[in-house]
Amino acid sequence: SPPLKWRRRRCCGHGRAAAGPGRCGGPSPSPPPLRVFCSTFDVAVVGAGIVGLASARELVLRHPELAFAVLEKEKELAHHQSGHNSGVIHSGIYYTPGSLKAKLCVQGAALCYEYCDQKGIPYKQCGKLIVAVEQDEIPRLKALYERGLQNNVRGLKLIGSKEIQAKEPFCRVRNFLIFN
């Protein structure tokens, strides 16, 4: 994808885009102010966290002819929740099959890995172990596995206790677990 370009429109000091000095319809300043600039934008995105920046990026890619601004109250980007997350890309195993949340989670995970590959961003796809420690947890684990299959979660499989020892030697489980 092309690099993002942020455009700023010059105005004459009256808050309107100018065709030239004093041509916006507002009164001509007298004497002329010292380089009065303001920015006029077609779209302003409020919040420079992961959602705000991703939304702004998508808008810029879809509408390159528009001028955009991202507004953030903090001194740095992703200062709140976006900057404190664990970095896990969720697979979609927990969501109700057929739900929008499940579909978007599975699709979003695939898009995230694709984007990282395209941009050369390193990541680890180390997988997730969901274990049944007690016998009564096994039916819930099987149901979760079925849910993941219905949601088209990639790389989902059941593995036994011997296989787990190779991946996680200190984990003690009943019968099997899910590896994704």
mmCIF file of C-alpha atoms in Angstrom:
data_model
loop_
_atom_site.group_PDB
_atom_site.id
_atom_site.type_symbol
_atom_site.label_atom_id
_atom_site.label_comp_id
_atom_site.label_asym_id
_atom_site.label_seq_id
_atom_site.Cartn_x
_atom_site.Cartn_y
_atom_site.Cartn_z
ATOM 1 C CA SER A 1 0.000 0.000 0.000
ATOM 2 C CA PRO A 2 1.183 3.548 -0.668
ATOM 3 C CA PRO A 3 2.671 5.596 2.162
ATOM 4 C CA LEU A 4 0.232 7.779 4.054
ATOM 5 C CA LYS A 5 0.277 11.442 3.081
ATOM 6 C CA TRP A 6 -1.125 13.992 5.454
ATOM 7 C CA ARG A 7 -2.187 17.188 3.715
ATOM 8 C CA ARG A 8 -2.746 20.521 5.332
ATOM 9 C CA ARG A 9 -4.680 23.281 3.614
ATOM 10 C CA ARG A 10 -3.560 26.865 4.032
ATOM 11 C CA CYS A 11 -6.154 29.389 5.046
ATOM 12 C CA CYS A 12 -6.133 33.130 5.289
ATOM 13 C CA GLY A 13 -6.609 33.432 9.041
ATOM 14 C CA HIS A 14 -10.401 33.444 9.077
ATOM 15 C CA GLY A 15 -10.833 29.681 9.381
ATOM 16 C CA ARG A 16 -11.783 29.165 5.731
ATOM 17 C CA ALA A 17 -9.760 27.709 2.896
ATOM 18 C CA ALA A 18 -8.257 30.540 0.892
ATOM 19 C CA ALA A 19 -7.766 30.942 -2.826
ATOM 20 C CA GLY A 20 -5.282 33.689 -2.010
ATOM 21 C CA PRO A 21 -4.699 36.328 0.674
ATOM 22 C CA GLY A 22 -8.006 37.782 1.895
ATOM 23 C CA ARG A 23 -10.126 35.892 -0.671
ATOM 24 C CA CYS A 24 -12.137 33.707 1.673
ATOM 25 C CA GLY A 25 -14.901 36.249 2.135
ATOM 26 C CA GLY A 26 -13.786 37.330 5.580
ATOM 27 C CA PRO A 27 -12.426 40.799 6.324
ATOM 28 C CA SER A 28 -8.880 41.433 5.197
ATOM 29 C CA PRO A 29 -6.656 41.680 8.230
ATOM 30 C CA SER A 30 -5.040 45.043 8.660
ATOM 31 C CA PRO A 31 -2.096 44.995 9.109
ATOM 32 C CA PRO A 32 -1.570 41.458 7.768
ATOM 33 C CA PRO A 33 -0.940 39.017 10.598
ATOM 34 C CA LEU A 34 2.376 37.237 10.906
ATOM 35 C CA ARG A 35 1.897 34.016 8.924
ATOM 36 C CA VAL A 36 -1.475 33.028 10.288
ATOM 37 C CA PHE A 37 -2.192 29.444 9.326
ATOM 38 C CA CYS A 38 -5.016 27.215 10.224
ATOM 39 C CA SER A 39 -5.792 23.727 9.076
ATOM 40 C CA THR A 40 -8.965 22.717 7.361
ATOM 41 C CA PHE A 41 -9.665 19.019 7.207
ATOM 42 C CA ASP A 42 -12.411 16.997 5.598
ATOM 43 C CA VAL A 43 -12.281 14.312 8.289
ATOM 44 C CA ALA A 44 -11.070 14.350 11.878
ATOM 45 C CA VAL A 45 -10.531 11.107 13.773
ATOM 46 C CA VAL A 46 -10.660 11.529 17.533
ATOM 47 C CA GLY A 47 -8.254 9.268 19.395
ATOM 48 C CA ALA A 48 -4.828 7.982 18.376
ATOM 49 C CA GLY A 49 -5.116 4.497 19.831
ATOM 50 C CA ILE A 50 -5.211 1.342 17.751
ATOM 51 C CA VAL A 51 -8.829 1.851 16.652
ATOM 52 C CA GLY A 52 -8.410 5.541 15.819
ATOM 53 C CA LEU A 53 -5.177 5.081 13.900
ATOM 54 C CA ALA A 54 -6.414 1.994 12.052
ATOM 55 C CA SER A 55 -9.604 3.854 11.129
ATOM 56 C CA ALA A 56 -7.638 6.879 9.940
ATOM 57 C CA ARG A 57 -5.322 4.685 7.878
ATOM 58 C CA GLU A 58 -8.213 2.913 6.197
ATOM 59 C CA LEU A 59 -9.949 6.217 5.445
ATOM 60 C CA VAL A 60 -6.771 7.657 3.924
ATOM 61 C CA LEU A 61 -6.354 4.567 1.739
ATOM 62 C CA ARG A 62 -9.992 4.662 0.602
ATOM 63 C CA HIS A 63 -10.246 8.433 0.147
ATOM 64 C CA PRO A 64 -6.813 9.872 -0.712
ATOM 65 C CA GLU A 65 -8.402 13.033 -2.090
ATOM 66 C CA LEU A 66 -9.578 14.102 1.380
ATOM 67 C CA ALA A 67 -7.565 15.862 4.091
ATOM 68 C CA PHE A 68 -7.403 14.094 7.464
ATOM 69 C CA ALA A 69 -6.490 14.923 11.034
ATOM 70 C CA VAL A 70 -6.039 12.609 14.000
ATOM 71 C CA LEU A 71 -6.706 14.326 17.308
ATOM 72 C CA GLU A 72 -5.190 13.007 20.519
ATOM 73 C CA LYS A 73 -5.312 14.549 23.973
ATOM 74 C CA GLU A 74 -2.206 12.744 25.240
ATOM 75 C CA LYS A 75 1.416 13.568 24.425
ATOM 76 C CA GLU A 76 2.018 10.202 22.757
ATOM 77 C CA LEU A 77 0.129 7.751 20.587
ATOM 78 C CA ALA A 78 -1.528 4.645 22.047
ATOM 79 C CA HIS A 79 -1.032 6.006 25.558
ATOM 80 C CA HIS A 80 -3.956 4.164 27.147
ATOM 81 C CA GLN A 81 -5.284 0.657 26.489
ATOM 82 C CA SER A 82 -3.721 0.287 23.030
ATOM 83 C CA GLY A 83 -0.260 0.756 24.510
ATOM 84 C CA HIS A 84 -0.846 -1.692 27.353
ATOM 85 C CA ASN A 85 -2.224 -4.749 25.600
ATOM 86 C CA SER A 86 -0.558 -8.144 25.604
ATOM 87 C CA GLY A 87 0.036 -8.228 21.858
ATOM 88 C CA VAL A 88 -1.955 -11.442 21.413
ATOM 89 C CA ILE A 89 -3.739 -11.879 18.104
ATOM 90 C CA HIS A 90 -6.929 -13.696 19.045
ATOM 91 C CA SER A 91 -7.988 -16.669 16.949
ATOM 92 C CA GLY A 92 -11.780 -16.512 17.373
ATOM 93 C CA ILE A 93 -12.176 -19.796 19.212
ATOM 94 C CA TYR A 94 -14.351 -18.431 22.038
ATOM 95 C CA TYR A 95 -17.072 -16.645 20.052
ATOM 96 C CA THR A 96 -20.505 -17.974 19.116
ATOM 97 C CA PRO A 97 -20.312 -19.720 15.724
ATOM 98 C CA GLY A 98 -21.729 -17.630 12.909
ATOM 99 C CA SER A 99 -21.648 -14.426 14.959
ATOM 100 C CA LEU A 100 -20.204 -11.247 13.506
ATOM 101 C CA LYS A 101 -17.655 -11.206 16.324
ATOM 102 C CA ALA A 102 -16.424 -14.691 15.359
ATOM 103 C CA LYS A 103 -16.248 -13.862 11.651
ATOM 104 C CA LEU A 104 -14.417 -10.578 12.217
ATOM 105 C CA CYS A 105 -12.004 -12.095 14.720
ATOM 106 C CA VAL A 106 -10.963 -14.905 12.353
ATOM 107 C CA GLN A 107 -10.757 -12.528 9.396
ATOM 108 C CA GLY A 108 -8.916 -9.898 11.461
ATOM 109 C CA ALA A 109 -6.317 -12.400 12.644
ATOM 110 C CA ALA A 110 -5.594 -13.443 9.062
ATOM 111 C CA LEU A 111 -5.375 -9.803 7.949
ATOM 112 C CA CYS A 112 -3.062 -8.948 10.840
ATOM 113 C CA TYR A 113 -0.588 -11.682 9.924
ATOM 114 C CA GLU A 114 -0.821 -10.728 6.246
ATOM 115 C CA TYR A 115 -0.136 -7.060 7.062
ATOM 116 C CA CYS A 116 2.861 -7.953 9.236
ATOM 117 C CA ASP A 117 4.245 -10.131 6.447
ATOM 118 C CA GLN A 118 3.779 -7.368 3.855
ATOM 119 C CA LYS A 119 5.443 -4.740 6.037
ATOM 120 C CA GLY A 120 8.223 -6.976 7.379
ATOM 121 C CA ILE A 121 6.967 -6.676 10.950
ATOM 122 C CA PRO A 122 8.276 -9.577 13.041
ATOM 123 C CA TYR A 123 5.895 -11.663 15.140
ATOM 124 C CA LYS A 124 5.780 -15.010 16.873
ATOM 125 C CA GLN A 125 2.961 -17.394 16.143
ATOM 126 C CA CYS A 126 3.623 -19.506 19.210
ATOM 127 C CA GLY A 127 0.124 -20.925 19.590
ATOM 128 C CA LYS A 128 -2.154 -21.265 22.560
ATOM 129 C CA LEU A 129 -2.748 -24.226 24.798
ATOM 130 C CA ILE A 130 -6.210 -24.603 26.289
ATOM 131 C CA VAL A 131 -6.135 -27.427 28.788
ATOM 132 C CA ALA A 132 -8.543 -29.616 30.700
ATOM 133 C CA VAL A 133 -7.010 -30.103 34.129
ATOM 134 C CA GLU A 134 -9.961 -31.946 35.672
ATOM 135 C CA GLN A 135 -12.048 -34.722 34.145
ATOM 136 C CA ASP A 136 -15.243 -32.618 34.231
ATOM 137 C CA GLU A 137 -13.562 -29.955 32.050
ATOM 138 C CA ILE A 138 -13.111 -32.318 29.102
ATOM 139 C CA PRO A 139 -16.660 -31.910 27.683
ATOM 140 C CA ARG A 140 -16.283 -28.112 27.776
ATOM 141 C CA LEU A 141 -12.921 -28.408 26.037
ATOM 142 C CA LYS A 142 -14.468 -30.612 23.340
ATOM 143 C CA ALA A 143 -17.287 -28.076 22.874
ATOM 144 C CA LEU A 144 -14.731 -25.280 22.579
ATOM 145 C CA TYR A 145 -12.851 -27.277 19.969
ATOM 146 C CA GLU A 146 -16.058 -27.799 17.968
ATOM 147 C CA ARG A 147 -16.830 -24.080 18.244
ATOM 148 C CA GLY A 148 -13.381 -23.252 16.881
ATOM 149 C CA LEU A 149 -13.911 -25.616 13.950
ATOM 150 C CA GLN A 150 -17.273 -23.997 13.185
ATOM 151 C CA ASN A 151 -15.597 -20.575 13.272
ATOM 152 C CA ASN A 152 -12.916 -21.751 10.795
ATOM 153 C CA VAL A 153 -10.086 -21.062 13.234
ATOM 154 C CA ARG A 154 -6.853 -21.931 11.444
ATOM 155 C CA GLY A 155 -4.377 -24.410 12.889
ATOM 156 C CA LEU A 156 -6.764 -25.811 15.495
ATOM 157 C CA LYS A 157 -6.085 -29.360 16.658
ATOM 158 C CA LEU A 158 -6.430 -31.658 19.630
ATOM 159 C CA ILE A 159 -3.194 -33.007 21.022
ATOM 160 C CA GLY A 160 -2.514 -35.595 23.704
ATOM 161 C CA SER A 161 -0.479 -35.461 26.886
ATOM 162 C CA LYS A 162 2.618 -36.926 25.198
ATOM 163 C CA GLU A 163 2.595 -34.200 22.560
ATOM 164 C CA ILE A 164 2.186 -31.538 25.204
ATOM 165 C CA GLN A 165 5.309 -32.686 27.027
ATOM 166 C CA ALA A 166 7.383 -31.709 24.004
ATOM 167 C CA LYS A 167 5.820 -28.217 23.935
ATOM 168 C CA GLU A 168 5.335 -27.520 27.636
ATOM 169 C CA PRO A 169 7.071 -30.042 29.932
ATOM 170 C CA PHE A 170 5.617 -28.669 33.203
ATOM 171 C CA CYS A 171 1.976 -28.769 32.081
ATOM 172 C CA ARG A 172 -0.011 -31.700 33.509
ATOM 173 C CA VAL A 173 -3.351 -32.329 31.840
ATOM 174 C CA ARG A 174 -6.084 -34.918 31.498
ATOM 175 C CA ASN A 175 -6.342 -36.845 28.273
ATOM 176 C CA PHE A 176 -6.004 -33.973 25.691
ATOM 177 C CA LEU A 177 -5.927 -30.288 24.996
ATOM 178 C CA ILE A 178 -6.457 -27.788 22.214
ATOM 179 C CA PHE A 179 -3.492 -26.303 20.445
ATOM 180 C CA ASN A 180 -4.037 -23.326 18.174
#
